[in-house]
CSV table of C-alpha atoms in Angstrom, one decimal:
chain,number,residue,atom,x,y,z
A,1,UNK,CA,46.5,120.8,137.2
A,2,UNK,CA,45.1,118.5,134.5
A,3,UNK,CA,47.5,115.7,132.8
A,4,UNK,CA,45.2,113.4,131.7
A,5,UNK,CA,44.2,113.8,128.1
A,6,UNK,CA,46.9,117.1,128.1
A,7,UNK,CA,48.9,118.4,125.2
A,8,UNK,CA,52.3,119.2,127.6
A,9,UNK,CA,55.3,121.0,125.6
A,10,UNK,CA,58.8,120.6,128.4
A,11,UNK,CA,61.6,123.2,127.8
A,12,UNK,CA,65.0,122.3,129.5
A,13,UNK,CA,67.4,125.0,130.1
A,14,UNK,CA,71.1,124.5,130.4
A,15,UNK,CA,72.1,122.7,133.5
A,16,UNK,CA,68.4,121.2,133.8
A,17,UNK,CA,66.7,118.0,133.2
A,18,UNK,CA,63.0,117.1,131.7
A,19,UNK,CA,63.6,113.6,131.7
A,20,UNK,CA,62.0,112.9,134.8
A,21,UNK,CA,59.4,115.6,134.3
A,22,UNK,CA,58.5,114.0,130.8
A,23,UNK,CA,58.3,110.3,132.5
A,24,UNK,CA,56.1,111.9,135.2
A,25,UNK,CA,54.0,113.1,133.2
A,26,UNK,CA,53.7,110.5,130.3
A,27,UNK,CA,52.7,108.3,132.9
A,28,UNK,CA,49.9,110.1,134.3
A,29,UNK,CA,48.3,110.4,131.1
A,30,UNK,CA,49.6,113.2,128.7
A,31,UNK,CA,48.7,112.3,125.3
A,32,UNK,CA,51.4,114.3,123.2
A,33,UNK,CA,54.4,115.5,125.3
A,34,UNK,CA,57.1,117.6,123.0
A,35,UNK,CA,60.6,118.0,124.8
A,36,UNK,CA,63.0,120.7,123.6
A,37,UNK,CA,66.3,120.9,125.1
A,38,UNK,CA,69.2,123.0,124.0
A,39,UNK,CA,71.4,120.4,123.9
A,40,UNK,CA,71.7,118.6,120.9
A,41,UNK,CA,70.1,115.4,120.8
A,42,UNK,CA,69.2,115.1,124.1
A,43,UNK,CA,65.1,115.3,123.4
A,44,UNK,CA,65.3,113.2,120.4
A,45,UNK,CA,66.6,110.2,122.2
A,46,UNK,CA,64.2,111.1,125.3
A,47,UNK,CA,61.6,111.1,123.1
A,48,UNK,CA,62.6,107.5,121.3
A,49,UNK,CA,62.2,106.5,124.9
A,50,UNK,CA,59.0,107.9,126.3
A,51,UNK,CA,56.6,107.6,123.1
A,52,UNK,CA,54.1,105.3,122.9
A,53,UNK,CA,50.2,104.7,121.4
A,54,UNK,CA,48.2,106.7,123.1
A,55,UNK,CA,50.9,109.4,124.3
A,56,UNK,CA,52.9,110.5,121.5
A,57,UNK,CA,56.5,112.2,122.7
A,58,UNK,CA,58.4,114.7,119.9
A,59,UNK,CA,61.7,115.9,120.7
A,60,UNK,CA,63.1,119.0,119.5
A,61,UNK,CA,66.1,121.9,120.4
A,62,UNK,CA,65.2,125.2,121.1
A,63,UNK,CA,66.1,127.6,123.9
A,64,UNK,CA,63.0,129.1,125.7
A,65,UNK,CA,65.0,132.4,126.2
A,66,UNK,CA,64.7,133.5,122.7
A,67,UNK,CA,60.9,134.7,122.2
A,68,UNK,CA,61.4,132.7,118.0
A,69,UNK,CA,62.3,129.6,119.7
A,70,UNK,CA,59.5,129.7,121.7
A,71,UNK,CA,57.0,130.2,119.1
A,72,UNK,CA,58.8,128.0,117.0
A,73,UNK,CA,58.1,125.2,120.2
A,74,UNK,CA,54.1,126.1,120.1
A,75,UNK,CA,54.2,125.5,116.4
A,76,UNK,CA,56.0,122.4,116.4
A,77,UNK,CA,53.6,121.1,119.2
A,78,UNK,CA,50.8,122.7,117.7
A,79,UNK,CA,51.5,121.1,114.1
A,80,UNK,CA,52.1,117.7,115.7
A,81,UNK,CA,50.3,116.9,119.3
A,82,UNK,CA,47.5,119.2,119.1
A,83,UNK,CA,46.9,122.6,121.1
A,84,UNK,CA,48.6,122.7,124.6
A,85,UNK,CA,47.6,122.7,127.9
A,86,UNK,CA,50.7,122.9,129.7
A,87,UNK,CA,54.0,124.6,129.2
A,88,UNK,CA,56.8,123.1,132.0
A,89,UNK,CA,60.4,124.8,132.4
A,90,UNK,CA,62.8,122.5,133.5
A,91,UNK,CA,66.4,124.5,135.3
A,92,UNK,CA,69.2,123.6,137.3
A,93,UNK,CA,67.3,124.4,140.3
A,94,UNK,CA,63.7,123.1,140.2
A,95,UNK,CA,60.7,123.5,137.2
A,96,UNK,CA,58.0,125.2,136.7
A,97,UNK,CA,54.8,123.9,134.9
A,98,UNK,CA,52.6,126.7,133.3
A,99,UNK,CA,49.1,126.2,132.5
A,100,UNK,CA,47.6,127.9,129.2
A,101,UNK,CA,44.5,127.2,130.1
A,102,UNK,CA,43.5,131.0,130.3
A,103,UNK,CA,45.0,132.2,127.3
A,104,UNK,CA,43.1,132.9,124.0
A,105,UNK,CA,43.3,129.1,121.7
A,106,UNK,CA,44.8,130.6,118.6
A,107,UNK,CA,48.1,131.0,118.0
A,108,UNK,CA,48.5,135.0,117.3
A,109,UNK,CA,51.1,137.9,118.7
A,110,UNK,CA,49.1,138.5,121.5
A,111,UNK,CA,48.8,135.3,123.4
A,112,UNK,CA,52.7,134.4,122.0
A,113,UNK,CA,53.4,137.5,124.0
A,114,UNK,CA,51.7,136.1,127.0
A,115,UNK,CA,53.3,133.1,126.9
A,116,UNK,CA,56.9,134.6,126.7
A,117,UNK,CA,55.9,136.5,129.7
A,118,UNK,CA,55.2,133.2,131.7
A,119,UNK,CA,57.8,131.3,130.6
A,120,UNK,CA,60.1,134.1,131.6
A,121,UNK,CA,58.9,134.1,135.0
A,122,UNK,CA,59.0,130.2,135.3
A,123,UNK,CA,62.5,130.6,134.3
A,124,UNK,CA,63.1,133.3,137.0
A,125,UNK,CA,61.8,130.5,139.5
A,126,UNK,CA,63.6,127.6,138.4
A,127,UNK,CA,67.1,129.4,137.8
A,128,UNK,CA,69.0,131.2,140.5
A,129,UNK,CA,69.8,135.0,139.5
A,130,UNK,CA,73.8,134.4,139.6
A,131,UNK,CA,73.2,131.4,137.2
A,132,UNK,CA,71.3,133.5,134.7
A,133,UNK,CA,72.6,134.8,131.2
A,134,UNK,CA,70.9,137.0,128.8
A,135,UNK,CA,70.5,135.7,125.4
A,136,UNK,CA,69.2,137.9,122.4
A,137,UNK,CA,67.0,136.6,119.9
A,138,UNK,CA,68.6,137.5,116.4
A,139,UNK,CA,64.8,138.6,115.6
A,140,UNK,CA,65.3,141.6,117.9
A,141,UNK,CA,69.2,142.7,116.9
């Protein structure tokens, strides 16, 4: 896995940190590092923290359970880091970084589908099965 000179985008689901994830990382060389975290404020003032020249950090909310917030995350990073290289879920019991390497480099349904498919199953190896919930994305009611 590449860091330096990567685009990384940190999702932190409830009961999970990305803090030390996002200070790993910044410091072996990420140059844009966007933290979403679904609890308010949390990113933002990460974010204050970790960015720097030469490694921007954005911090957002978003929950990487609903398939809008996760294209909402790629656009967001997209629109202000650059494309990304690596997608990292952070849980209550462990992460998972993703690389998107081998998916297509536009942003279309296709490769959004691929990605919610691998951030799923980084969140099925980061979060226990008793600790799960479902959400439903409002797109889908």
């Amino acid at each position: 896995m590449r860091v330096i000179g990567s685009v990384v985008v940190i999702a932190v689901l409830d009961g999970g940190s990305g803090a030390d994830l996002a200070r790993r990382l910044t410091a072996a060389g990420a140059v844009g590092v966007l933290i979403a975290d679904q609890q308010a404020g949390v990113a933002e003032d990460l974010a204050t923290e970790l960015d720097r020249p030469g490694c921007r950090v954005v911090g957002v909310g978003g929950d990487v359970r609903r398939p809008s917030d996760v294209a909402a995350l790629v656009d967001t990073a997209e629109k202000h880091l650059g494309p990304i290289d690596l997608f990292c879920v952070a849980g209550p019991d462990g992460e998972r970084i993703v690389s998107l390497c081998d998916l297509p480099d536009h942003l279309d349904l296709e490769r959004l589908a691929e990605l919610v498919a691998l951030v799923g199953e980084a969140i099925g190896e980061v979060v226990v099965p008793a600790r799960r919930r479902p959400v439903q994305d409002v797109a889908t009611v």
